[in-house]
Amino acid sequence: MKRRCFSILFILCILQTAIPEKFRVTGPVHPIIVTVGEDVVLQCQLVPGISLDNLEVRWFKSDFTSPVHLCTDRQDRPDVQDKAYQGRTELFKDEFPRGNASLKLKKIRASDEGSYTCFIDSKSNYEEAVMNLKVGGFGHQPWIHLEGTNKQRVCLVCKSDGWYPEPGVQWLDGNGQDVTAQSVTTHTKDSRGLFTVLTQIDVTSDSVNRFSCLMQNSLLNKEEEAHLQISDAFFPKVNAWLVTFWVAAGLVITAIALDIVFHRKNNKKIKELRLFCTLEGYSDQAINYASVTLDKETAHLKLEVSDDRKSVRWTETSRSLPDNEKRFTDFPCVLGSEGFSSGRHYWKVEVAGNQEWSLGMVAESVDRKGQIELKPENGFWTIECLGDQFVANSSSRTAISLAEIPKRIGVYLSYKSESVSFYNADTKCHLYTFRGNKFTGKLYPVLRTLKNEWLKICPSSVQGFW
């Protein structure tokens, strides 16, 4: 009888030691900071460090009944888990004997930000610890482009996506002065909860015509920036003496001016075509009127390519397609399906209605994953439209003077002559030619747009370059 009483008392002492009546739960006091897409461990420890094998470990945010993770008697309960966290949580069960109830949260999303509660229940007692998780998203490098001009001012637009929370935006001029107060900034949230930032500013010419756009995530203490050097051609300066001279001269030659302009325009076309024939040794049979189609596998995820692969336009929504080595990820570009490594080729693009585009030829070896300037040194031979401004993307960006806005652009590649030329396909007027290039490997047609208006490749059957 005494031996039995002694055994009972011994068992009670062991149980009382294993699961004390009182325990506490500890966690981090300061906020936990993590970047979108990474994994994070939320620390939670039972004090004293008794085993969790027979206890309930519950992690939740605002709703106790919809846990982030629930484990009872060492068994996970995915049947009651919040759907937003299914497949993304894990407890360290090897650490249960030491009272470690930490939670691993995988592939962090912006929506994961908030307060998390680590709740431990021993049926006779329960305790909890609350901790704060801060989520940061570091966006892509901003991209600056010209939206248009208004008298003596130029509108600059800077855009970037993938930020959380909303980043701080700052504009600096070439002298390092903060001109952010003159800008207008908007933020839009995508399906992942991340922010796309678009900021624009009207600027005038300064001493260097260089402007910078900075975006900063104060939570992660990181920033991205972009710079743009604007040609003096976009800031015309009026010479009062020349104005007076031409007004006076105009009074004298008004009677013959219209006749001169009319004949000069026709003569200019004839001279351009004759020069073209002389340089190229033109033969209609030697030109390939290329039937260009677009390669969908190279298209940026926010570009929509038509089913016949003849048209492309910008959309605000990314398509759910796998990435590949051919696809452009930062620049909204798409390439033609066929490349050229010899011969002469001519194709046309209808641009009417779209006021923000680039088109031309690109080297097969060009970088398709990073931020890169569209210029010959980087494998791009393109011209660009920004509103009513036309620019050749040469090494120093050359403004193109136009008598009228083209509705269709003709692109002519002479691989042997190592030149790429552009024409108004309706009037046959020459716009610009890249010469003195060193072509190696294949060149592909390229289209770029940031407008929800179609760029359409004209049918190859419509010939008659002349």
Short mmCIF file of C-alpha atoms in Angstrom, two decimals:
data_model
loop_
_atom_site.label_atom_id
_atom_site.label_comp_id
_atom_site.label_asym_id
_atom_site.label_seq_id
_atom_site.Cartn_x
_atom_site.Cartn_y
_atom_site.Cartn_z
CA MET A 1 0.00 0.00 0.00
CA LYS A 2 2.80 2.42 0.89
CA ARG A 3 4.63 1.51 -2.29
CA ARG A 4 1.51 2.32 -4.40
CA CYS A 5 1.04 5.71 -2.74
CA PHE A 6 4.68 6.50 -3.33
CA SER A 7 4.34 5.70 -7.07
CA ILE A 8 1.28 7.95 -7.42
CA LEU A 9 3.04 10.82 -5.73
CA PHE A 10 6.09 10.30 -7.95
CA ILE A 11 3.97 10.43 -11.15
CA LEU A 12 2.16 13.57 -10.00
CA CYS A 13 5.51 15.25 -9.33
CA ILE A 14 6.73 14.39 -12.85
CA LEU A 15 3.56 15.76 -14.45
CA GLN A 16 3.74 18.91 -12.42
CA THR A 17 7.35 19.40 -13.53
CA ALA A 18 6.61 18.66 -17.24
CA ILE A 19 3.64 21.03 -17.54
CA PRO A 20 3.80 23.77 -14.94
CA GLU A 21 0.66 25.61 -14.07
CA LYS A 22 2.16 28.88 -15.24
CA PHE A 23 4.32 29.62 -18.24
CA ARG A 24 4.80 32.58 -20.53
CA VAL A 25 5.29 33.10 -24.26
CA THR A 26 7.95 35.46 -25.62
CA GLY A 27 8.53 36.96 -29.06
CA PRO A 28 10.41 39.87 -30.70
CA VAL A 29 9.58 43.33 -29.37
CA HIS A 30 10.67 45.30 -32.42
CA PRO A 31 8.98 45.01 -35.83
CA ILE A 32 10.26 42.30 -38.17
CA ILE A 33 11.13 43.66 -41.64
CA VAL A 34 11.11 41.42 -44.72
CA THR A 35 11.14 41.94 -48.50
CA VAL A 36 8.38 40.69 -50.81
CA GLY A 37 9.16 37.21 -52.15
CA GLU A 38 11.54 36.24 -49.32
CA ASP A 39 10.98 33.83 -46.39
CA VAL A 40 10.84 34.96 -42.74
CA VAL A 41 10.86 33.24 -39.32
CA LEU A 42 8.56 34.67 -36.62
CA GLN A 43 10.30 33.78 -33.33
CA CYS A 44 8.15 32.41 -30.49
CA GLN A 45 9.48 30.67 -27.34
CA LEU A 46 7.77 29.04 -24.35
CA VAL A 47 9.36 29.93 -20.97
CA PRO A 48 10.28 27.69 -19.28
CA GLY A 49 11.23 25.61 -22.33
CA ILE A 50 8.86 22.70 -21.83
CA SER A 51 7.79 20.35 -24.65
CA LEU A 52 5.03 21.46 -27.03
CA ASP A 53 4.18 17.91 -28.15
CA ASN A 54 0.89 17.74 -26.21
CA LEU A 55 -0.03 21.43 -26.45
CA GLU A 56 -1.95 23.51 -28.97
CA VAL A 57 0.20 25.93 -30.99
CA ARG A 58 -1.93 28.48 -32.85
CA TRP A 59 -0.71 31.37 -35.02
CA PHE A 60 -3.30 33.91 -36.17
CA LYS A 61 -3.68 37.52 -37.28
CA SER A 62 -7.01 39.22 -36.66
CA ASP A 63 -9.27 36.12 -36.68
CA PHE A 64 -8.65 33.50 -33.99
CA THR A 65 -10.90 30.99 -35.82
CA SER A 66 -9.05 31.32 -39.14
CA PRO A 67 -5.46 30.62 -38.10
CA VAL A 68 -2.34 31.25 -40.08
CA HIS A 69 -1.16 27.87 -38.74
CA LEU A 70 -2.61 25.46 -36.19
CA CYS A 71 -0.88 22.45 -34.62
CA THR A 72 -2.59 20.26 -31.97
CA ASP A 73 -0.79 17.36 -30.26
CA ARG A 74 2.00 17.70 -32.86
CA GLN A 75 -0.51 17.35 -35.74
CA ASP A 76 -0.92 20.22 -38.27
CA ARG A 77 -4.53 21.25 -39.08
CA PRO A 78 -4.60 22.51 -42.73
CA ASP A 79 -8.38 21.94 -42.80
CA VAL A 80 -8.95 25.09 -40.67
CA GLN A 81 -6.03 27.14 -42.01
CA ASP A 82 -6.59 30.51 -43.71
CA LYS A 83 -6.47 29.83 -47.48
CA ALA A 84 -4.09 32.74 -48.05
CA TYR A 85 -1.40 30.87 -46.08
CA GLN A 86 -1.91 27.29 -47.24
CA GLY A 87 1.35 25.75 -48.41
CA ARG A 88 3.38 28.71 -47.09
CA THR A 89 3.79 27.97 -43.35
CA GLU A 90 5.92 25.56 -41.33
CA LEU A 91 6.68 24.89 -37.64
CA PHE A 92 10.04 23.60 -36.39
CA LYS A 93 8.80 20.39 -34.79
CA ASP A 94 12.34 19.19 -34.06
CA GLU A 95 12.51 22.14 -31.64
CA PHE A 96 9.20 21.29 -29.89
CA PRO A 97 10.92 19.53 -26.95
CA ARG A 98 12.69 22.81 -26.16
CA GLY A 99 9.51 24.92 -26.33
CA ASN A 100 10.31 26.56 -29.70
CA ALA A 101 7.00 27.49 -31.40
CA SER A 102 8.53 29.69 -34.14
CA LEU A 103 6.72 29.93 -37.49
CA LYS A 104 8.38 30.00 -40.91
CA LEU A 105 6.36 32.06 -43.42
CA LYS A 106 7.40 31.51 -47.05
CA LYS A 107 7.23 33.68 -50.20
CA ILE A 108 6.12 36.84 -48.44
CA ARG A 109 3.33 38.90 -50.02
CA ALA A 110 2.36 42.51 -49.42
CA SER A 111 -0.89 41.29 -47.83
CA ASP A 112 1.11 39.40 -45.16
CA GLU A 113 1.94 42.65 -43.36
CA GLY A 114 0.35 43.05 -39.91
CA SER A 115 0.31 41.79 -36.32
CA TYR A 116 0.76 38.06 -35.64
CA THR A 117 -0.17 36.28 -32.41
CA CYS A 118 1.62 33.16 -31.14
CA PHE A 119 -0.95 31.42 -28.90
CA ILE A 120 -0.02 28.42 -26.69
CA ASP A 121 -2.80 26.44 -24.90
CA SER A 122 -2.14 23.67 -22.33
CA LYS A 123 -5.90 23.21 -21.57
CA SER A 124 -5.27 24.31 -17.98
CA ASN A 125 -3.50 27.50 -18.98
CA TYR A 126 -2.84 29.62 -22.11
CA GLU A 127 -0.54 32.50 -23.00
CA GLU A 128 0.27 34.50 -26.13
CA ALA A 129 2.84 36.85 -27.66
CA VAL A 130 2.09 39.49 -30.33
CA MET A 131 4.63 40.66 -32.91
CA ASN A 132 4.52 43.06 -35.85
CA LEU A 133 5.60 42.11 -39.40
CA LYS A 134 6.55 44.89 -41.82
CA VAL A 135 6.71 44.06 -45.56
CA GLY A 136 8.70 46.03 -48.12
CA GLY A 137 8.74 45.79 -51.91
CA PHE A 138 11.76 47.19 -53.79
CA GLY A 139 10.57 48.22 -57.25
CA HIS A 140 12.22 48.18 -60.66
CA GLN A 141 14.56 50.94 -61.79
CA PRO A 142 12.48 53.95 -62.92
CA TRP A 143 12.30 54.83 -66.60
CA ILE A 144 12.13 58.47 -67.77
CA HIS A 145 10.77 59.51 -71.15
CA LEU A 146 9.54 62.66 -72.84
CA GLU A 147 5.74 62.94 -72.97
CA GLY A 148 5.61 66.14 -75.05
CA THR A 149 6.46 69.82 -75.22
CA ASN A 150 4.46 72.99 -74.50
CA LYS A 151 6.02 76.26 -75.69
CA GLN A 152 9.30 76.52 -73.77
CA ARG A 153 8.56 73.59 -71.43
CA VAL A 154 9.09 69.83 -71.74
CA CYS A 155 6.96 67.23 -69.91
CA LEU A 156 9.01 64.40 -68.36
CA VAL A 157 7.32 61.19 -67.19
CA CYS A 158 9.00 58.75 -64.77
CA LYS A 159 7.46 55.32 -64.15
CA SER A 160 8.30 52.25 -62.02
CA ASP A 161 6.41 49.29 -60.55
CA GLY A 162 6.80 46.63 -57.83
CA TRP A 163 6.91 48.97 -54.77
CA TYR A 164 5.48 48.44 -51.29
CA PRO A 165 4.55 50.55 -49.45
CA GLU A 166 4.17 53.67 -51.63
CA PRO A 167 7.71 54.99 -52.26
CA GLY A 168 8.92 58.52 -51.79
CA VAL A 169 9.48 60.38 -55.08
CA GLN A 170 12.03 63.13 -55.73
CA TRP A 171 12.99 65.12 -58.86
CA LEU A 172 16.37 66.86 -59.17
CA ASP A 173 17.57 69.20 -61.91
CA GLY A 174 21.08 69.26 -63.37
CA ASN A 175 22.31 71.51 -60.57
CA GLY A 176 21.11 69.13 -57.87
CA GLN A 177 18.18 71.35 -56.90
CA ASP A 178 15.01 69.64 -55.63
CA VAL A 179 12.14 70.45 -58.02
CA THR A 180 9.69 67.83 -56.70
CA ALA A 181 7.14 70.50 -55.77
CA GLN A 182 6.47 71.09 -59.48
CA SER A 183 5.59 67.41 -60.12
CA VAL A 184 2.35 65.40 -60.02
CA THR A 185 2.52 61.79 -58.77
CA THR A 186 -0.05 58.97 -58.85
CA HIS A 187 0.06 55.46 -57.31
CA THR A 188 -1.92 52.45 -58.53
CA LYS A 189 -2.04 49.02 -56.87
CA ASP A 190 -1.77 45.82 -58.93
CA SER A 191 -3.22 42.35 -58.26
CA ARG A 192 -0.28 41.46 -55.96
CA GLY A 193 -0.86 44.53 -53.79
CA LEU A 194 2.29 46.26 -55.10
CA PHE A 195 2.31 49.87 -56.27
CA THR A 196 3.05 51.26 -59.73
CA VAL A 197 4.26 54.86 -59.50
CA LEU A 198 3.89 57.43 -62.28
CA THR A 199 5.22 60.92 -61.72
CA GLN A 200 5.45 63.73 -64.27
CA ILE A 201 6.93 67.20 -64.26
CA ASP A 202 7.11 70.15 -66.67
CA VAL A 203 10.68 71.47 -66.91
CA THR A 204 12.50 74.30 -68.64
CA SER A 205 16.08 74.42 -69.85
CA ASP A 206 18.78 74.69 -67.19
CA SER A 207 22.57 74.86 -67.44
CA VAL A 208 23.01 71.15 -68.29
CA ASN A 209 19.49 69.99 -69.27
CA ARG A 210 19.93 66.87 -67.08
CA PHE A 211 17.13 65.69 -64.79
CA SER A 212 16.94 62.83 -62.27
CA CYS A 213 14.01 60.85 -60.87
CA LEU A 214 14.52 59.08 -57.51
CA MET A 215 12.19 56.60 -55.79
CA GLN A 216 12.91 55.44 -52.24
CA ASN A 217 11.56 52.70 -49.98
CA SER A 218 12.10 54.19 -46.52
CA LEU A 219 11.28 50.86 -44.80
CA LEU A 220 14.08 48.98 -46.61
CA ASN A 221 16.25 52.11 -46.81
CA LYS A 222 16.86 51.52 -50.53
CA GLU A 223 16.36 53.71 -53.56
CA GLU A 224 16.37 53.53 -57.35
CA GLU A 225 17.05 56.43 -59.71
CA ALA A 226 17.04 57.29 -63.41
CA HIS A 227 18.58 60.15 -65.35
CA LEU A 228 17.75 61.84 -68.65
CA GLN A 229 19.83 64.25 -70.71
CA ILE A 230 17.60 66.43 -72.90
CA SER A 231 18.90 67.77 -76.19
CA ASP A 232 18.95 71.55 -76.67
CA ALA A 233 16.72 70.94 -79.70
CA PHE A 234 13.78 70.50 -77.31
CA PHE A 235 14.36 74.01 -75.87
CA PRO A 236 14.26 76.32 -78.91
CA LYS A 237 15.73 79.75 -78.29
CA VAL A 238 14.32 82.71 -80.18
CA ASN A 239 16.83 85.09 -81.80
CA ALA A 240 15.19 88.54 -81.93
CA TRP A 241 17.52 89.77 -84.70
CA LEU A 242 16.68 86.78 -86.93
CA VAL A 243 12.97 87.30 -86.34
CA THR A 244 13.25 90.93 -87.45
CA PHE A 245 15.32 89.97 -90.48
CA TRP A 246 12.94 87.29 -91.71
CA VAL A 247 9.88 89.49 -91.19
CA ALA A 248 11.47 92.19 -93.33
CA ALA A 249 12.60 89.67 -95.93
CA GLY A 250 9.15 88.14 -96.00
CA LEU A 251 7.62 91.43 -97.05
CA VAL A 252 9.91 91.47 -100.09
CA ILE A 253 9.63 87.86 -101.29
CA THR A 254 6.04 86.97 -100.36
CA ALA A 255 4.97 87.02 -104.00
CA ILE A 256 7.42 84.25 -104.98
CA ALA A 257 7.67 82.30 -101.71
CA LEU A 258 4.72 79.97 -102.34
CA ASP A 259 6.03 79.01 -105.77
CA ILE A 260 9.52 78.30 -104.37
CA VAL A 261 8.15 76.18 -101.50
CA PHE A 262 6.00 74.14 -103.87
CA HIS A 263 8.85 73.35 -106.27
CA ARG A 264 11.39 72.83 -103.48
CA LYS A 265 9.21 70.17 -101.87
CA ASN A 266 8.93 68.20 -105.11
CA ASN A 267 12.62 68.63 -105.90
CA LYS A 268 13.57 67.45 -102.44
CA LYS A 269 11.68 64.20 -102.97
CA ILE A 270 13.33 63.66 -106.36
CA LYS A 271 16.82 64.38 -104.95
CA GLU A 272 16.29 62.01 -102.02
CA LEU A 273 15.18 59.19 -104.32
CA ARG A 274 18.03 59.80 -106.76
CA LEU A 275 20.56 59.83 -103.92
CA PHE A 276 19.07 56.62 -102.58
CA CYS A 277 19.42 54.95 -106.00
CA THR A 278 23.03 56.14 -106.34
CA LEU A 279 24.08 54.84 -102.93
CA GLU A 280 22.25 51.54 -103.13
CA GLY A 281 22.44 50.58 -106.80
CA TYR A 282 18.67 50.19 -106.56
CA SER A 283 16.89 47.31 -108.25
CA ASP A 284 13.27 46.59 -107.41
CA GLN A 285 13.87 42.85 -107.75
CA ALA A 286 16.73 43.00 -105.21
CA ILE A 287 14.52 44.32 -102.38
CA ASN A 288 12.67 41.88 -100.16
CA TYR A 289 9.27 43.31 -99.16
CA ALA A 290 9.40 41.44 -95.87
CA SER A 291 6.22 39.80 -94.55
CA VAL A 292 6.95 40.67 -90.92
CA THR A 293 5.14 38.84 -88.10
CA LEU A 294 5.70 39.30 -84.37
CA ASP A 295 7.28 36.74 -82.05
CA LYS A 296 4.99 36.48 -78.99
CA GLU A 297 7.72 34.78 -76.95
CA THR A 298 9.78 38.00 -77.03
CA ALA A 299 6.91 40.31 -76.02
CA HIS A 300 6.95 42.15 -72.67
CA LEU A 301 4.26 40.72 -70.36
CA LYS A 302 2.21 43.93 -70.56
CA LEU A 303 2.12 43.93 -74.35
CA GLU A 304 -0.78 42.31 -76.20
CA VAL A 305 0.04 40.77 -79.60
CA SER A 306 -2.89 40.14 -81.95
CA ASP A 307 -3.79 36.59 -83.01
CA ASP A 308 -2.45 37.18 -86.55
CA ARG A 309 0.83 38.49 -84.98
CA LYS A 310 0.62 41.68 -87.04
CA SER A 311 -0.33 44.17 -84.30
CA VAL A 312 0.74 45.06 -80.75
CA ARG A 313 -0.45 47.43 -78.02
CA TRP A 314 0.24 48.23 -74.32
CA THR A 315 -1.97 46.92 -71.52
CA GLU A 316 -1.80 47.76 -67.81
CA THR A 317 -2.24 44.09 -66.85
CA SER A 318 0.63 41.59 -66.97
CA ARG A 319 -0.11 38.30 -68.72
CA SER A 320 0.48 35.09 -66.78
CA LEU A 321 3.12 33.61 -69.07
CA PRO A 322 6.40 31.88 -68.23
CA ASP A 323 9.56 33.93 -68.57
CA ASN A 324 12.20 32.88 -71.09
CA GLU A 325 15.56 34.10 -72.30
CA LYS A 326 13.98 35.72 -75.38
CA ARG A 327 11.40 37.90 -73.53
CA PHE A 328 11.90 41.60 -72.75
CA THR A 329 11.25 42.17 -69.03
CA ASP A 330 11.99 45.89 -68.49
CA PHE A 331 11.36 47.50 -71.88
CA PRO A 332 7.89 47.14 -73.50
CA CYS A 333 9.31 45.66 -76.73
CA VAL A 334 8.49 42.81 -79.13
CA LEU A 335 10.62 41.47 -81.97
CA GLY A 336 9.80 40.16 -85.42
CA SER A 337 9.77 36.39 -85.90
CA GLU A 338 12.36 36.46 -88.70
CA GLY A 339 15.83 37.99 -88.58
CA PHE A 340 17.99 39.22 -91.48
CA SER A 341 21.73 38.64 -91.93
CA SER A 342 22.07 39.77 -95.57
CA GLY A 343 20.27 41.53 -98.43
CA ARG A 344 17.88 44.50 -98.58
CA HIS A 345 14.54 44.47 -96.75
CA TYR A 346 11.64 46.92 -96.57
CA TRP A 347 8.57 46.81 -94.30
CA LYS A 348 5.96 49.29 -93.09
CA VAL A 349 4.13 49.99 -89.83
CA GLU A 350 0.85 51.88 -89.38
CA VAL A 351 1.32 54.26 -86.40
CA ALA A 352 -1.74 56.53 -86.81
CA GLY A 353 -3.50 57.08 -83.45
CA ASN A 354 -0.52 55.97 -81.31
CA GLN A 355 1.52 58.89 -79.93
CA GLU A 356 4.20 56.96 -78.02
CA TRP A 357 6.22 54.38 -79.92
CA SER A 358 9.65 53.32 -81.13
CA LEU A 359 10.40 51.08 -84.11
CA GLY A 360 13.30 49.94 -86.27
CA MET A 361 15.89 47.18 -86.13
CA VAL A 362 17.66 45.50 -83.23
CA ALA A 363 20.61 43.10 -82.92
CA GLU A 364 19.81 39.52 -81.89
CA SER A 365 22.37 39.73 -79.07
CA VAL A 366 20.79 42.77 -77.35
CA ASP A 367 20.18 42.66 -73.57
CA ARG A 368 16.49 41.88 -73.03
CA LYS A 369 16.39 41.73 -69.23
CA GLY A 370 17.82 45.02 -67.98
CA GLN A 371 17.43 48.75 -68.43
CA ILE A 372 19.26 49.83 -71.60
CA GLU A 373 19.30 52.95 -73.78
CA LEU A 374 17.89 52.54 -77.29
CA LYS A 375 20.96 53.56 -79.27
CA PRO A 376 23.29 51.94 -81.84
CA GLU A 377 26.04 51.25 -79.30
CA ASN A 378 23.60 48.91 -77.52
CA GLY A 379 22.31 47.23 -80.68
CA PHE A 380 19.23 49.41 -81.39
CA TRP A 381 18.61 51.39 -84.60
CA THR A 382 15.23 53.04 -83.97
CA ILE A 383 13.27 56.26 -84.28
CA GLU A 384 10.79 57.37 -81.64
CA CYS A 385 7.54 59.34 -81.39
CA LEU A 386 6.65 61.27 -78.22
CA GLY A 387 3.45 63.19 -78.84
CA ASP A 388 4.22 65.43 -81.82
CA GLN A 389 8.01 65.13 -81.37
CA PHE A 390 10.01 62.69 -83.52
CA VAL A 391 13.53 61.66 -82.49
CA ALA A 392 16.20 59.39 -83.95
CA ASN A 393 17.69 57.35 -81.10
CA SER A 394 21.27 58.01 -82.20
CA SER A 395 24.17 58.35 -79.77
CA SER A 396 23.14 61.97 -79.06
CA ARG A 397 19.36 61.67 -79.81
CA THR A 398 18.63 63.67 -82.98
CA ALA A 399 15.36 65.57 -83.48
CA ILE A 400 13.59 64.85 -86.80
CA SER A 401 11.92 67.78 -88.54
CA LEU A 402 8.65 66.88 -90.26
CA ALA A 403 6.44 68.68 -92.77
CA GLU A 404 3.53 66.48 -91.67
CA ILE A 405 2.95 63.75 -89.10
CA PRO A 406 3.42 60.30 -90.73
CA LYS A 407 0.59 57.77 -90.57
CA ARG A 408 2.79 54.94 -91.78
CA ILE A 409 6.55 54.48 -91.31
CA GLY A 410 8.72 52.57 -93.81
CA VAL A 411 11.83 50.81 -92.52
CA TYR A 412 14.59 49.94 -95.00
CA LEU A 413 17.54 47.70 -94.03
CA SER A 414 20.58 47.37 -96.29
CA TYR A 415 22.75 44.81 -94.53
CA LYS A 416 25.65 45.09 -96.99
CA SER A 417 25.73 48.89 -96.75
CA GLU A 418 25.30 48.62 -92.96
CA SER A 419 22.52 51.20 -92.91
CA VAL A 420 18.96 51.47 -91.57
CA SER A 421 16.69 54.13 -93.10
CA PHE A 422 13.24 55.44 -92.22
CA TYR A 423 10.64 57.01 -94.53
CA ASN A 424 7.18 58.50 -94.44
CA ALA A 425 5.57 55.57 -96.27
CA ASP A 426 2.76 57.77 -97.66
CA THR A 427 4.82 60.70 -99.01
CA LYS A 428 8.09 58.72 -99.53
CA CYS A 429 9.98 61.51 -97.72
CA HIS A 430 13.24 60.46 -96.06
CA LEU A 431 13.20 60.83 -92.24
CA TYR A 432 16.56 59.53 -90.99
CA THR A 433 19.36 57.05 -91.80
CA PHE A 434 21.78 55.29 -89.44
CA ARG A 435 25.08 54.86 -91.32
CA GLY A 436 28.57 53.55 -90.53
CA ASN A 437 27.28 50.68 -88.39
CA LYS A 438 29.03 47.37 -87.79
CA PHE A 439 26.40 44.67 -88.27
CA THR A 440 27.23 41.23 -86.88
CA GLY A 441 24.73 38.41 -86.68
CA LYS A 442 21.02 38.72 -87.36
CA LEU A 443 18.97 41.93 -87.13
CA TYR A 444 15.28 41.76 -86.16
CA PRO A 445 12.39 44.20 -86.60
CA VAL A 446 11.43 45.71 -83.20
CA LEU A 447 8.34 47.59 -81.95
CA ARG A 448 7.95 49.39 -78.60
CA THR A 449 4.84 51.17 -77.26
CA LEU A 450 3.41 52.50 -73.99
CA LYS A 451 -0.03 53.38 -75.37
CA ASN A 452 -3.19 51.29 -75.55
CA GLU A 453 -3.39 51.90 -79.31
CA TRP A 454 -2.40 49.33 -81.92
CA LEU A 455 0.80 49.48 -83.94
CA LYS A 456 0.00 47.50 -87.10
CA ILE A 457 2.41 45.94 -89.57
CA CYS A 458 1.21 46.67 -93.12
CA PRO A 459 0.68 43.71 -95.48
CA SER A 460 3.74 42.90 -97.59
CA SER A 461 1.58 42.74 -100.73
CA VAL A 462 1.27 46.55 -100.61
CA GLN A 463 4.57 47.25 -102.38
CA GLY A 464 5.56 50.19 -104.56
CA PHE A 465 8.35 51.73 -102.49
CA TRP A 466 8.48 54.32 -105.24
#
